[in-house]
Amino acid sequence: MIELPDLPKHLPKAEVPDGRFSRPKNKITKAQRAELRMKFGGRCAYCGCFLPEKGWHADHVEPVRRDFEYVLAPVGSGVTHVARNTGKVLHPDLHTIENLFPACAPCNLFKGAFSVEGMRKEISQQVERARTYSVNFRTAERFGLVEIVDKPVVFWFEHDVAP
């Protein structure tokens, strides 16, 4: 079980988003972004799917990690507290073009603040999690609709493939 820190008695209330968000001060240029997309032949560095011109993410290989704070959740949200990004980057030195990989949105969102090895570990645990928590998965497996392949997680960028 994960232990959460004790929350202060008086927390700020979550604000309704107004559509604005903070971007890194040293945002990559369009030319850098186009070059980054082609780093692995226009494919996601992790799963290898083809990346569209728009809609893909520039992933920090070593995560910059953003700070957050607990705030009171909006009334009627079904939870008491939510974590809100403060805008503070904990490792701004890692926001460099050399530390960026092109990634499809699903891979980057799954990776989150994991390192590459952390992501590999999380992916390798997905089958067991599905078995444990999904009756649908267990049913499909029982009826032979799902076949588990026991093999290591190898990312696209680790393949010996020229772009």
mmCIF file of C-alpha atoms in Angstrom:
data_model
loop_
_atom_site.group_PDB
_atom_site.id
_atom_site.type_symbol
_atom_site.label_atom_id
_atom_site.label_comp_id
_atom_site.label_asym_id
_atom_site.label_seq_id
_atom_site.Cartn_x
_atom_site.Cartn_y
_atom_site.Cartn_z
ATOM 1 C CA MET A 1 0.000 0.000 0.000
ATOM 2 C CA ILE A 2 1.255 3.479 -0.854
ATOM 3 C CA GLU A 3 1.490 5.900 2.041
ATOM 4 C CA LEU A 4 0.502 9.441 1.235
ATOM 5 C CA PRO A 5 1.877 12.400 3.152
ATOM 6 C CA ASP A 6 -0.405 14.100 5.660
ATOM 7 C CA LEU A 7 -2.211 16.944 3.988
ATOM 8 C CA PRO A 8 -2.190 20.406 5.526
ATOM 9 C CA LYS A 9 -5.490 21.446 7.109
ATOM 10 C CA HIS A 10 -5.981 24.458 4.803
ATOM 11 C CA LEU A 11 -5.443 23.709 1.140
ATOM 12 C CA PRO A 12 -6.157 26.012 -1.779
ATOM 13 C CA LYS A 13 -9.164 25.075 -3.884
ATOM 14 C CA ALA A 14 -8.709 23.640 -7.358
ATOM 15 C CA GLU A 15 -9.375 26.289 -9.945
ATOM 16 C CA VAL A 16 -11.423 25.749 -13.049
ATOM 17 C CA PRO A 17 -8.973 25.554 -15.963
ATOM 18 C CA ASP A 18 -9.050 28.662 -18.130
ATOM 19 C CA GLY A 19 -7.336 27.085 -21.127
ATOM 20 C CA ARG A 20 -3.896 28.485 -20.349
ATOM 21 C CA PHE A 21 -0.931 26.330 -19.495
ATOM 22 C CA SER A 22 2.757 26.909 -19.041
ATOM 23 C CA ARG A 23 5.250 25.832 -21.677
ATOM 24 C CA PRO A 24 8.962 25.376 -21.267
ATOM 25 C CA LYS A 25 10.873 28.610 -21.753
ATOM 26 C CA ASN A 26 13.238 26.859 -24.155
ATOM 27 C CA LYS A 27 10.590 25.283 -26.381
ATOM 28 C CA ILE A 28 11.987 23.409 -29.384
ATOM 29 C CA THR A 29 11.606 25.037 -32.795
ATOM 30 C CA LYS A 30 9.475 23.655 -35.633
ATOM 31 C CA ALA A 31 12.653 22.626 -37.467
ATOM 32 C CA GLN A 32 13.987 20.807 -34.377
ATOM 33 C CA ARG A 33 10.611 19.120 -33.922
ATOM 34 C CA ALA A 34 10.569 17.946 -37.547
ATOM 35 C CA GLU A 35 14.114 16.599 -37.168
ATOM 36 C CA LEU A 36 13.226 14.908 -33.871
ATOM 37 C CA ARG A 37 10.218 13.178 -35.487
ATOM 38 C CA MET A 38 12.557 11.594 -38.042
ATOM 39 C CA LYS A 39 15.102 10.441 -35.423
ATOM 40 C CA PHE A 40 13.793 6.867 -35.767
ATOM 41 C CA GLY A 41 12.430 7.054 -39.302
ATOM 42 C CA GLY A 42 9.217 8.816 -38.317
ATOM 43 C CA ARG A 43 8.382 6.138 -35.765
ATOM 44 C CA CYS A 44 7.686 6.160 -32.027
ATOM 45 C CA ALA A 45 10.925 5.474 -30.146
ATOM 46 C CA TYR A 46 9.098 3.022 -27.891
ATOM 47 C CA CYS A 47 6.469 0.997 -29.814
ATOM 48 C CA GLY A 48 7.594 1.769 -33.359
ATOM 49 C CA CYS A 49 4.248 2.951 -34.735
ATOM 50 C CA PHE A 50 4.382 5.588 -37.466
ATOM 51 C CA LEU A 51 4.009 9.114 -36.121
ATOM 52 C CA PRO A 52 1.631 11.521 -37.842
ATOM 53 C CA GLU A 53 2.934 15.000 -38.593
ATOM 54 C CA LYS A 54 0.796 16.352 -35.752
ATOM 55 C CA GLY A 55 -0.354 14.721 -32.527
ATOM 56 C CA TRP A 56 2.883 13.012 -31.451
ATOM 57 C CA HIS A 57 4.853 13.943 -28.317
ATOM 58 C CA ALA A 58 8.451 14.973 -27.698
ATOM 59 C CA ASP A 59 9.283 12.746 -24.715
ATOM 60 C CA HIS A 60 11.990 13.505 -22.163
ATOM 61 C CA VAL A 61 13.955 10.225 -22.083
ATOM 62 C CA GLU A 62 15.213 11.067 -18.601
ATOM 63 C CA PRO A 63 12.146 12.762 -17.121
ATOM 64 C CA VAL A 64 12.313 16.417 -16.081
ATOM 65 C CA ARG A 65 9.716 15.664 -13.370
ATOM 66 C CA ARG A 66 7.281 18.389 -12.498
ATOM 67 C CA ASP A 67 6.384 19.456 -8.984
ATOM 68 C CA PHE A 68 2.798 19.208 -7.771
ATOM 69 C CA GLU A 69 0.707 20.165 -4.783
ATOM 70 C CA TYR A 70 -2.437 18.744 -3.246
ATOM 71 C CA VAL A 71 -5.488 20.972 -3.501
ATOM 72 C CA LEU A 72 -9.127 20.553 -2.571
ATOM 73 C CA ALA A 73 -11.062 18.991 -5.417
ATOM 74 C CA PRO A 74 -13.971 20.815 -7.065
ATOM 75 C CA VAL A 75 -17.320 20.168 -5.401
ATOM 76 C CA GLY A 76 -19.117 17.215 -6.966
ATOM 77 C CA SER A 77 -15.965 15.659 -8.428
ATOM 78 C CA GLY A 78 -16.280 12.560 -6.270
ATOM 79 C CA VAL A 79 -12.875 12.999 -4.617
ATOM 80 C CA THR A 80 -11.669 15.240 -1.816
ATOM 81 C CA HIS A 81 -8.228 16.213 -3.129
ATOM 82 C CA VAL A 82 -6.402 16.340 -6.439
ATOM 83 C CA ALA A 83 -2.764 16.795 -7.380
ATOM 84 C CA ARG A 84 -2.097 19.965 -9.375
ATOM 85 C CA ASN A 85 1.035 20.762 -11.359
ATOM 86 C CA THR A 86 2.738 23.828 -9.861
ATOM 87 C CA GLY A 87 4.593 24.587 -13.089
ATOM 88 C CA LYS A 88 7.947 24.049 -11.382
ATOM 89 C CA VAL A 89 10.291 21.674 -13.229
ATOM 90 C CA LEU A 90 12.495 19.711 -10.822
ATOM 91 C CA HIS A 91 15.243 18.903 -13.359
ATOM 92 C CA PRO A 92 15.306 21.754 -15.916
ATOM 93 C CA ASP A 93 18.827 20.711 -16.947
ATOM 94 C CA LEU A 94 17.256 17.643 -18.607
ATOM 95 C CA HIS A 95 15.146 19.758 -20.980
ATOM 96 C CA THR A 96 17.575 19.452 -23.897
ATOM 97 C CA ILE A 97 17.149 18.336 -27.499
ATOM 98 C CA GLU A 98 19.542 15.427 -26.816
ATOM 99 C CA ASN A 99 17.199 14.159 -24.084
ATOM 100 C CA LEU A 100 14.131 14.069 -26.343
ATOM 101 C CA PHE A 101 12.706 11.086 -28.223
ATOM 102 C CA PRO A 102 9.721 11.118 -30.591
ATOM 103 C CA ALA A 103 6.826 9.189 -29.049
ATOM 104 C CA CYS A 104 3.225 8.430 -29.854
ATOM 105 C CA ALA A 105 0.804 9.953 -27.362
ATOM 106 C CA PRO A 106 -0.173 6.598 -25.756
ATOM 107 C CA CYS A 107 3.473 5.618 -25.110
ATOM 108 C CA ASN A 108 4.415 9.031 -23.723
ATOM 109 C CA LEU A 109 1.351 9.220 -21.497
ATOM 110 C CA PHE A 110 2.012 5.691 -20.212
ATOM 111 C CA LYS A 111 5.687 6.509 -19.587
ATOM 112 C CA GLY A 112 4.847 9.648 -17.647
ATOM 113 C CA ALA A 113 7.706 10.372 -15.238
ATOM 114 C CA PHE A 114 9.227 6.889 -15.526
ATOM 115 C CA SER A 115 12.750 6.374 -16.761
ATOM 116 C CA VAL A 116 13.143 4.061 -19.763
ATOM 117 C CA GLU A 117 13.880 1.163 -17.403
ATOM 118 C CA GLY A 118 10.933 2.105 -15.200
ATOM 119 C CA MET A 119 8.655 2.055 -18.248
ATOM 120 C CA ARG A 120 10.065 -1.327 -19.319
ATOM 121 C CA LYS A 121 9.316 -2.736 -15.857
ATOM 122 C CA GLU A 122 5.770 -1.351 -15.871
ATOM 123 C CA ILE A 123 5.038 -2.808 -19.316
ATOM 124 C CA SER A 124 6.421 -6.201 -18.281
ATOM 125 C CA GLN A 125 3.934 -6.270 -15.383
ATOM 126 C CA GLN A 126 0.842 -5.569 -17.511
ATOM 127 C CA VAL A 127 -0.070 -9.202 -18.232
ATOM 128 C CA GLU A 128 -0.049 -10.139 -14.564
ATOM 129 C CA ARG A 129 -2.038 -7.010 -13.698
ATOM 130 C CA ALA A 130 -4.612 -7.858 -16.350
ATOM 131 C CA ARG A 131 -4.879 -11.403 -14.963
ATOM 132 C CA THR A 132 -5.303 -10.100 -11.435
ATOM 133 C CA TYR A 133 -7.734 -7.248 -12.041
ATOM 134 C CA SER A 134 -9.626 -7.964 -15.285
ATOM 135 C CA VAL A 135 -12.288 -10.649 -15.397
ATOM 136 C CA ASN A 136 -12.543 -9.947 -19.139
ATOM 137 C CA PHE A 137 -8.861 -10.771 -19.644
ATOM 138 C CA ARG A 138 -9.115 -13.956 -17.561
ATOM 139 C CA THR A 139 -12.179 -15.046 -19.543
ATOM 140 C CA ALA A 140 -10.497 -14.376 -22.893
ATOM 141 C CA GLU A 141 -7.415 -16.266 -21.702
ATOM 142 C CA ARG A 142 -9.504 -19.204 -20.465
ATOM 143 C CA PHE A 143 -11.222 -19.507 -23.861
ATOM 144 C CA GLY A 144 -7.933 -19.368 -25.733
ATOM 145 C CA LEU A 145 -8.534 -15.910 -27.211
ATOM 146 C CA VAL A 146 -5.396 -14.481 -25.622
ATOM 147 C CA GLU A 147 -2.001 -16.093 -25.863
ATOM 148 C CA ILE A 148 0.725 -14.803 -23.561
ATOM 149 C CA VAL A 149 4.203 -14.540 -25.036
ATOM 150 C CA ASP A 150 6.930 -14.473 -22.409
ATOM 151 C CA LYS A 151 9.626 -12.259 -23.861
ATOM 152 C CA PRO A 152 11.577 -9.199 -22.788
ATOM 153 C CA VAL A 153 10.289 -5.706 -23.549
ATOM 154 C CA VAL A 154 12.423 -4.275 -26.359
ATOM 155 C CA PHE A 155 11.773 -0.716 -27.479
ATOM 156 C CA TRP A 156 11.900 0.394 -31.107
ATOM 157 C CA PHE A 157 14.990 2.526 -30.535
ATOM 158 C CA GLU A 158 16.811 -0.571 -29.261
ATOM 159 C CA HIS A 159 16.254 -2.503 -32.497
ATOM 160 C CA ASP A 160 19.145 -2.548 -34.925
ATOM 161 C CA VAL A 161 17.099 -0.891 -37.665
ATOM 162 C CA ALA A 162 18.299 2.020 -39.772
ATOM 163 C CA PRO A 163 15.686 4.798 -40.077
#
